[in-house]
mmCIF file of C-alpha atoms in Angstrom:
data_model
loop_
_atom_site.group_PDB
_atom_site.id
_atom_site.type_symbol
_atom_site.label_atom_id
_atom_site.label_comp_id
_atom_site.label_asym_id
_atom_site.label_seq_id
_atom_site.Cartn_x
_atom_site.Cartn_y
_atom_site.Cartn_z
ATOM 1 C CA GLY A 107 66.295 27.865 38.454
ATOM 2 C CA GLY A 108 64.762 30.881 40.343
ATOM 3 C CA ILE A 109 61.310 32.046 40.708
ATOM 4 C CA GLN A 110 59.448 33.662 37.575
ATOM 5 C CA LEU A 111 56.649 36.221 38.198
ATOM 6 C CA VAL A 112 53.742 35.786 35.756
ATOM 7 C CA MET A 113 52.071 39.000 35.410
ATOM 8 C CA SER A 114 48.356 39.359 35.087
ATOM 9 C CA TYR A 115 45.735 41.996 36.070
ATOM 10 C CA THR A 116 42.546 41.513 38.225
ATOM 11 C CA LEU A 117 39.853 44.158 39.395
ATOM 12 C CA THR A 118 38.911 43.300 43.017
ATOM 13 C CA SER A 119 36.804 45.020 45.672
ATOM 14 C CA VAL A 120 37.868 46.127 48.937
ATOM 15 C CA SER A 121 35.709 48.101 51.294
ATOM 16 C CA PRO A 122 36.450 51.614 51.650
ATOM 17 C CA TYR A 123 38.315 51.999 55.401
ATOM 18 C CA ALA A 124 36.650 55.634 56.339
ATOM 19 C CA GLU A 125 34.219 58.092 55.035
ATOM 20 C CA GLY A 126 35.942 61.195 53.480
ATOM 21 C CA LYS A 127 39.342 59.859 53.613
ATOM 22 C CA ARG A 128 39.929 59.338 49.758
ATOM 23 C CA ARG A 129 43.509 60.562 48.634
ATOM 24 C CA MET A 130 46.298 60.822 46.079
ATOM 25 C CA ALA A 131 49.846 61.611 46.253
ATOM 26 C CA HIS A 132 49.723 59.139 49.090
ATOM 27 C CA CYS A 133 52.073 56.385 50.247
ATOM 28 C CA CYS A 134 51.569 52.596 50.838
ATOM 29 C CA VAL A 135 54.156 50.149 52.566
ATOM 30 C CA MET A 136 54.070 46.724 53.635
ATOM 31 C CA LYS A 137 54.928 45.641 57.331
ATOM 32 C CA ASP A 138 54.471 42.162 58.225
ATOM 33 C CA SER A 139 51.113 41.028 56.521
ATOM 34 C CA ASN A 140 49.754 44.792 56.807
ATOM 35 C CA ILE A 141 49.675 47.571 54.403
ATOM 36 C CA ILE A 142 50.504 51.141 56.120
ATOM 37 C CA LEU A 143 48.754 53.867 54.333
ATOM 38 C CA LEU A 144 49.917 57.532 55.039
ATOM 39 C CA GLY A 145 49.896 61.078 53.717
ATOM 40 C CA GLY A 146 48.463 62.359 50.461
ATOM 41 C CA TYR A 147 45.732 65.175 49.806
ATOM 42 C CA MET A 148 42.163 65.061 48.353
ATOM 43 C CA GLU A 149 39.765 67.838 47.250
ATOM 44 C CA SER A 150 38.312 70.401 49.445
ATOM 45 C CA GLU A 151 35.541 69.438 52.032
ATOM 46 C CA SER A 152 33.296 71.585 49.414
ATOM 47 C CA GLY A 153 33.865 69.069 46.807
ATOM 48 C CA GLN A 154 35.549 71.788 44.725
ATOM 49 C CA PHE A 155 39.313 71.159 43.809
ATOM 50 C CA GLN A 156 41.960 73.631 42.718
ATOM 51 C CA PHE A 157 45.546 72.274 42.667
ATOM 52 C CA LEU A 158 47.272 75.471 43.681
ATOM 53 C CA ALA A 159 44.627 77.248 45.932
ATOM 54 C CA PRO A 160 46.282 78.819 49.150
ATOM 55 C CA PHE A 161 45.074 76.600 52.133
ATOM 56 C CA TRP A 162 42.982 79.427 53.388
ATOM 57 C CA GLN A 163 40.561 79.386 50.480
ATOM 58 C CA GLU A 164 37.479 77.177 50.451
ATOM 59 C CA ASN A 165 38.560 75.298 47.496
ATOM 60 C CA ALA A 166 42.006 74.282 48.871
ATOM 61 C CA PRO A 167 43.048 70.679 48.649
ATOM 62 C CA VAL A 168 42.991 68.987 52.119
ATOM 63 C CA TYR A 169 46.372 67.604 52.822
ATOM 64 C CA HIS A 170 46.970 64.317 55.247
ATOM 65 C CA SER A 171 49.372 64.418 58.146
ATOM 66 C CA ARG A 172 52.286 61.600 58.244
ATOM 67 C CA MET A 173 51.308 61.730 61.770
ATOM 68 C CA GLU A 174 48.292 59.774 61.039
ATOM 69 C CA LEU A 175 48.674 56.085 59.768
ATOM 70 C CA TYR A 176 46.150 53.505 58.620
ATOM 71 C CA GLN A 177 46.821 49.836 58.867
ATOM 72 C CA TYR A 178 45.133 47.345 56.296
ATOM 73 C CA ASN A 179 45.304 43.809 57.429
ATOM 74 C CA THR A 180 45.274 41.996 54.060
ATOM 75 C CA THR A 181 44.039 38.652 55.811
ATOM 76 C CA THR A 182 41.120 40.358 57.716
ATOM 77 C CA ASP A 183 40.206 42.942 55.292
ATOM 78 C CA LYS A 184 40.013 45.403 58.281
ATOM 79 C CA TRP A 185 41.339 49.055 58.638
ATOM 80 C CA ARG A 186 42.798 50.702 61.905
ATOM 81 C CA LEU A 187 44.020 54.104 62.847
ATOM 82 C CA LEU A 188 47.916 53.948 63.958
ATOM 83 C CA GLU A 189 48.568 57.260 66.461
ATOM 84 C CA THR A 190 52.251 58.485 66.577
ATOM 85 C CA GLY A 191 54.164 61.379 68.150
ATOM 86 C CA GLY A 192 57.680 62.648 68.198
ATOM 87 C CA CYS A 193 58.911 65.212 65.659
ATOM 88 C CA THR A 194 55.666 67.268 64.255
ATOM 89 C CA ASP A 195 57.719 69.467 61.837
ATOM 90 C CA SER A 196 56.347 69.656 58.306
ATOM 91 C CA PRO A 197 53.457 67.332 59.430
ATOM 92 C CA HIS A 198 51.872 67.359 56.264
ATOM 93 C CA PHE A 199 53.121 65.079 53.641
ATOM 94 C CA SER A 200 52.342 64.736 50.245
ATOM 95 C CA GLY A 201 53.956 63.505 46.997
ATOM 96 C CA GLY A 202 57.040 61.563 48.772
ATOM 97 C CA CYS A 203 57.922 58.301 49.375
ATOM 98 C CA ALA A 204 57.683 56.149 52.571
ATOM 99 C CA ALA A 205 59.931 52.802 52.842
ATOM 100 C CA VAL A 206 60.110 50.033 55.859
ATOM 101 C CA VAL A 207 63.677 49.119 56.798
ATOM 102 C CA GLY A 208 64.096 46.831 59.600
ATOM 103 C CA ASP A 209 61.810 48.059 62.418
ATOM 104 C CA ALA A 210 61.470 51.791 61.051
ATOM 105 C CA LEU A 211 59.457 53.716 58.385
ATOM 106 C CA TYR A 212 61.318 56.362 56.561
ATOM 107 C CA THR A 213 59.665 59.301 54.873
ATOM 108 C CA LEU A 214 61.641 60.811 51.988
ATOM 109 C CA CYS A 215 61.551 64.102 50.088
ATOM 110 C CA GLY A 216 57.941 65.226 48.916
ATOM 111 C CA PHE A 217 55.894 68.294 49.284
ATOM 112 C CA ASN A 218 54.570 70.490 52.429
ATOM 113 C CA ASP A 219 54.804 74.101 51.783
ATOM 114 C CA ASP A 220 57.685 73.379 49.098
ATOM 115 C CA ARG A 221 59.426 70.729 47.627
ATOM 116 C CA THR A 222 62.025 69.204 49.948
ATOM 117 C CA ASN A 223 64.600 66.497 50.058
ATOM 118 C CA SER A 224 64.323 65.800 53.863
ATOM 119 C CA VAL A 225 64.004 62.338 55.733
ATOM 120 C CA TYR A 226 62.235 61.482 58.593
ATOM 121 C CA LYS A 227 62.021 58.502 60.633
ATOM 122 C CA LEU A 228 59.165 56.304 62.554
ATOM 123 C CA ASP A 229 60.657 53.750 65.177
ATOM 124 C CA PHE A 230 57.852 51.044 65.043
ATOM 125 C CA GLN A 231 58.739 50.181 68.666
ATOM 126 C CA THR A 232 58.188 53.864 70.273
ATOM 127 C CA MET A 233 55.809 54.996 67.463
ATOM 128 C CA GLU A 234 57.903 58.325 67.636
ATOM 129 C CA TRP A 235 58.929 60.382 64.279
ATOM 130 C CA ASP A 236 62.571 61.699 64.343
ATOM 131 C CA TYR A 237 64.350 64.030 61.655
ATOM 132 C CA VAL A 238 67.233 62.300 60.130
ATOM 133 C CA GLN A 239 70.299 64.454 59.693
ATOM 134 C CA THR A 240 71.891 63.172 56.007
ATOM 135 C CA ASP A 241 75.337 63.526 55.289
ATOM 136 C CA PRO A 242 75.592 67.132 53.457
ATOM 137 C CA HIS A 243 78.487 66.092 51.470
ATOM 138 C CA SER A 244 76.983 63.017 49.671
ATOM 139 C CA GLU A 245 75.205 63.100 46.166
ATOM 140 C CA LEU A 246 71.919 64.429 47.575
ATOM 141 C CA PRO A 247 68.611 64.160 45.064
ATOM 142 C CA SER A 248 67.441 67.538 44.056
ATOM 143 C CA LYS A 249 64.132 68.673 46.061
ATOM 144 C CA ARG A 250 61.645 66.645 44.425
ATOM 145 C CA ASP A 251 58.044 65.319 44.808
ATOM 146 C CA LYS A 252 55.973 62.791 43.118
ATOM 147 C CA PHE A 253 58.634 59.948 42.831
ATOM 148 C CA CYS A 254 58.948 56.358 43.832
ATOM 149 C CA ALA A 255 61.262 54.081 46.297
ATOM 150 C CA TRP A 256 62.375 50.539 46.645
ATOM 151 C CA VAL A 257 64.201 48.969 49.530
ATOM 152 C CA PHE A 258 67.305 46.429 49.045
ATOM 153 C CA GLU A 259 69.682 45.586 51.684
ATOM 154 C CA LYS A 260 68.970 48.518 53.910
ATOM 155 C CA ARG A 261 69.437 51.132 51.102
ATOM 156 C CA ILE A 262 66.428 53.270 49.751
ATOM 157 C CA PHE A 263 66.407 53.654 46.043
ATOM 158 C CA VAL A 264 64.511 56.792 44.545
ATOM 159 C CA PHE A 265 63.484 56.987 41.181
ATOM 160 C CA GLY A 266 62.160 59.922 38.950
ATOM 161 C CA GLY A 267 59.967 62.862 40.331
ATOM 162 C CA PHE A 268 59.249 66.558 39.519
ATOM 163 C CA GLY A 269 61.395 69.137 40.732
ATOM 164 C CA PRO A 270 64.524 71.427 39.674
ATOM 165 C CA PRO A 271 67.297 70.024 37.411
ATOM 166 C CA ASP A 272 70.275 70.572 39.567
ATOM 167 C CA LYS A 273 73.029 68.217 39.023
ATOM 168 C CA MET A 274 72.229 64.668 37.751
ATOM 169 C CA LYS A 275 73.402 62.300 35.491
ATOM 170 C CA ALA A 276 70.055 60.967 34.179
ATOM 171 C CA ASP A 277 67.275 62.491 31.827
ATOM 172 C CA PHE A 278 65.396 65.742 32.183
ATOM 173 C CA VAL A 279 62.553 67.210 30.618
ATOM 174 C CA CYS A 280 61.998 70.834 31.452
ATOM 175 C CA MET A 281 58.028 72.101 32.292
ATOM 176 C CA ASP A 282 59.780 75.463 32.534
ATOM 177 C CA GLU A 283 63.269 76.924 33.605
ATOM 178 C CA TYR A 284 62.828 76.052 37.179
ATOM 179 C CA SER A 285 61.444 72.448 37.233
ATOM 180 C CA GLY A 286 60.754 69.467 35.257
ATOM 181 C CA TRP A 287 60.552 65.708 35.372
ATOM 182 C CA ASN A 288 63.581 63.268 35.556
ATOM 183 C CA ASN A 289 64.315 59.624 35.454
ATOM 184 C CA SER A 290 67.437 59.434 38.191
ATOM 185 C CA VAL A 291 68.099 56.873 40.783
ATOM 186 C CA HIS A 292 69.469 57.943 43.810
ATOM 187 C CA VAL A 293 70.170 55.831 46.892
ATOM 188 C CA PHE A 294 69.873 56.397 50.642
ATOM 189 C CA ASP A 295 72.106 54.475 53.008
ATOM 190 C CA THR A 296 70.229 53.883 56.437
ATOM 191 C CA GLU A 297 73.123 52.853 57.898
ATOM 192 C CA THR A 298 75.577 55.941 57.180
ATOM 193 C CA ASN A 299 72.908 58.337 56.109
ATOM 194 C CA LYS A 300 74.374 58.959 52.846
ATOM 195 C CA TRP A 301 72.890 59.706 49.400
ATOM 196 C CA SER A 302 74.540 58.550 46.257
ATOM 197 C CA GLU A 303 73.285 58.652 42.414
ATOM 198 C CA LEU A 304 73.238 55.354 40.767
ATOM 199 C CA ILE A 305 74.334 55.009 37.060
ATOM 200 C CA THR A 306 71.861 52.481 35.589
ATOM 201 C CA GLN A 307 72.430 50.122 32.597
ATOM 202 C CA GLY A 308 69.528 48.938 30.152
ATOM 203 C CA ARG A 309 66.463 50.571 28.804
ATOM 204 C CA ARG A 310 65.418 52.952 31.315
ATOM 205 C CA PRO A 311 61.665 54.492 31.694
ATOM 206 C CA CYS A 312 61.181 57.901 30.490
ATOM 207 C CA PRO A 313 61.381 60.697 32.834
ATOM 208 C CA ARG A 314 57.990 60.878 35.009
ATOM 209 C CA ALA A 315 56.346 62.040 38.075
ATOM 210 C CA ALA A 316 53.585 60.698 40.220
ATOM 211 C CA HIS A 317 54.216 57.321 39.520
ATOM 212 C CA ALA A 318 54.303 54.400 41.980
ATOM 213 C CA GLY A 319 56.770 51.563 43.013
ATOM 214 C CA THR A 320 57.341 48.569 44.898
ATOM 215 C CA THR A 321 60.134 45.905 45.727
ATOM 216 C CA TYR A 322 60.282 42.138 45.179
ATOM 217 C CA ARG A 323 63.444 40.657 46.675
ATOM 218 C CA ASN A 324 65.888 42.432 44.646
ATOM 219 C CA LYS A 325 63.531 43.834 42.131
ATOM 220 C CA GLY A 326 62.152 47.301 42.065
ATOM 221 C CA TYR A 327 59.146 47.819 39.947
ATOM 222 C CA VAL A 328 57.261 50.834 38.516
ATOM 223 C CA PHE A 329 53.903 51.947 37.271
ATOM 224 C CA GLY A 330 52.419 54.565 35.398
ATOM 225 C CA GLY A 331 52.936 58.216 36.365
ATOM 226 C CA ARG A 332 52.909 61.375 34.279
ATOM 227 C CA LEU A 333 55.163 63.263 31.625
ATOM 228 C CA GLN A 334 53.672 66.577 30.504
ATOM 229 C CA ASP A 335 50.334 65.893 29.566
ATOM 230 C CA ARG A 336 50.594 61.822 29.353
ATOM 231 C CA ARG A 337 49.451 59.796 32.025
ATOM 232 C CA MET A 338 50.993 56.089 31.500
ATOM 233 C CA ASN A 339 50.208 52.824 32.163
ATOM 234 C CA ASP A 340 53.600 51.057 31.391
ATOM 235 C CA LEU A 341 55.502 48.459 33.964
ATOM 236 C CA HIS A 342 59.067 48.141 34.387
ATOM 237 C CA CYS A 343 61.591 46.629 36.539
ATOM 238 C CA LEU A 344 64.925 47.706 37.984
ATOM 239 C CA ASP A 345 67.680 44.853 39.174
ATOM 240 C CA LEU A 346 68.698 46.515 42.509
ATOM 241 C CA GLU A 347 71.704 44.416 42.583
ATOM 242 C CA MET A 348 73.039 44.959 39.172
ATOM 243 C CA GLY A 349 71.615 48.373 38.296
ATOM 244 C CA THR A 350 69.956 47.197 35.083
ATOM 245 C CA TRP A 351 66.638 48.055 33.802
ATOM 246 C CA SER A 352 64.451 45.351 32.097
ATOM 247 C CA GLY A 353 62.648 47.735 29.537
ATOM 248 C CA GLN A 354 58.916 47.807 29.512
ATOM 249 C CA ILE A 355 57.318 44.567 30.777
ATOM 250 C CA ASP A 356 53.924 43.174 28.929
ATOM 251 C CA ALA A 357 51.203 41.869 31.254
ATOM 252 C CA VAL A 358 48.038 39.917 30.342
ATOM 253 C CA GLY A 359 44.433 40.483 31.605
ATOM 254 C CA VAL A 360 42.346 43.949 32.024
ATOM 255 C CA GLN A 361 44.862 46.613 31.728
ATOM 256 C CA PRO A 362 44.562 49.541 34.270
ATOM 257 C CA GLN A 363 44.217 52.827 33.004
ATOM 258 C CA GLY A 364 46.919 55.129 32.826
ATOM 259 C CA ARG A 365 47.374 56.866 36.216
ATOM 260 C CA SER A 366 49.248 59.279 38.259
ATOM 261 C CA TRP A 367 49.529 59.706 42.182
ATOM 262 C CA HIS A 368 48.373 56.073 42.903
ATOM 263 C CA SER A 369 50.199 53.547 44.852
ATOM 264 C CA LEU A 370 51.756 50.163 44.110
ATOM 265 C CA SER A 371 52.350 47.618 46.935
ATOM 266 C CA MET A 372 53.795 44.077 47.158
ATOM 267 C CA ALA A 373 50.639 42.120 48.985
ATOM 268 C CA SER A 374 52.235 38.779 48.836
ATOM 269 C CA SER A 375 54.962 36.888 46.893
ATOM 270 C CA ASP A 376 52.224 36.656 43.793
ATOM 271 C CA PHE A 377 50.455 39.907 43.833
ATOM 272 C CA LEU A 378 51.229 43.580 43.395
ATOM 273 C CA PHE A 379 48.397 45.741 44.923
ATOM 274 C CA LEU A 380 47.478 48.959 42.509
ATOM 275 C CA TYR A 381 45.505 51.349 44.394
ATOM 276 C CA GLY A 382 43.720 54.530 43.394
ATOM 277 C CA GLY A 383 45.126 57.698 41.825
ATOM 278 C CA LEU A 384 44.094 60.150 39.274
ATOM 279 C CA ASN A 385 43.489 58.738 35.787
ATOM 280 C CA THR A 386 43.345 60.238 32.550
ATOM 281 C CA GLU A 387 40.101 61.873 32.781
ATOM 282 C CA GLY A 388 41.305 63.630 35.943
ATOM 283 C CA ARG A 389 39.170 61.814 38.299
ATOM 284 C CA VAL A 390 40.315 60.542 41.666
ATOM 285 C CA GLY A 391 39.028 56.914 42.484
ATOM 286 C CA PHE A 392 38.972 53.763 44.884
ATOM 287 C CA GLN A 393 40.008 51.411 42.173
ATOM 288 C CA HIS A 394 42.119 48.305 43.226
ATOM 289 C CA SER A 395 43.826 46.001 40.861
ATOM 290 C CA ASN A 396 45.885 42.828 41.634
ATOM 291 C CA MET A 397 48.926 41.996 39.132
#
């Protein structure tokens, strides 16, 4: 009994939605039959790129605002801009995660002027943003960016990322004494606004950052990401009910390149939608794959 997903990769062609809006470290989520895109950043308007350049320099990256959402209709192959209001604190949103729970969109952690573990909420009825006051006594994740998130039963699961080690029960690979890569799983309960760290079973993925994930029923999928100098193209699944990892999943077809700062969305019950990112040669692209 049950439904078995058969994995294969197919390169598709989708028209770019707007000139000059390419991006990486962005978020894509599903709302009804639409994919909603927000945040991220791109190279400077001059075409030059330097990751740590101050915002006032000519070659500084261009950050996109969480206040500006783009909606892609999977049936009509059309894009449109969704304007929002409300809380305008820390509008630039990069390297965090977004998740739809009921009639709300949540953004978690990420990078603005620095890494954060803040949570914001957009009400789809009013299209207004609010800052979420989380329980300070719960097991908050470390301030991080470049992680992924899954939604199950009004809870948001966050996996991995880059930031300080703090106190966590998972693996951690240091870049220096202040930061590194982890493979922890933290859970945010949207009804209580509390965080907890999940102790998983099975063979978990290695620590990583700038990977991407999506949810299918009670399963959380994660693809690729970066650890030190490697950009990976492996696919894993976490059972969100049991807290058990699948180990690496083998898939047929044309394998996508190893990449970071991409997005992965459940476009239908049969397809995962892999979008863009930074490949092993350090290039940003519009590559799309169906899995």
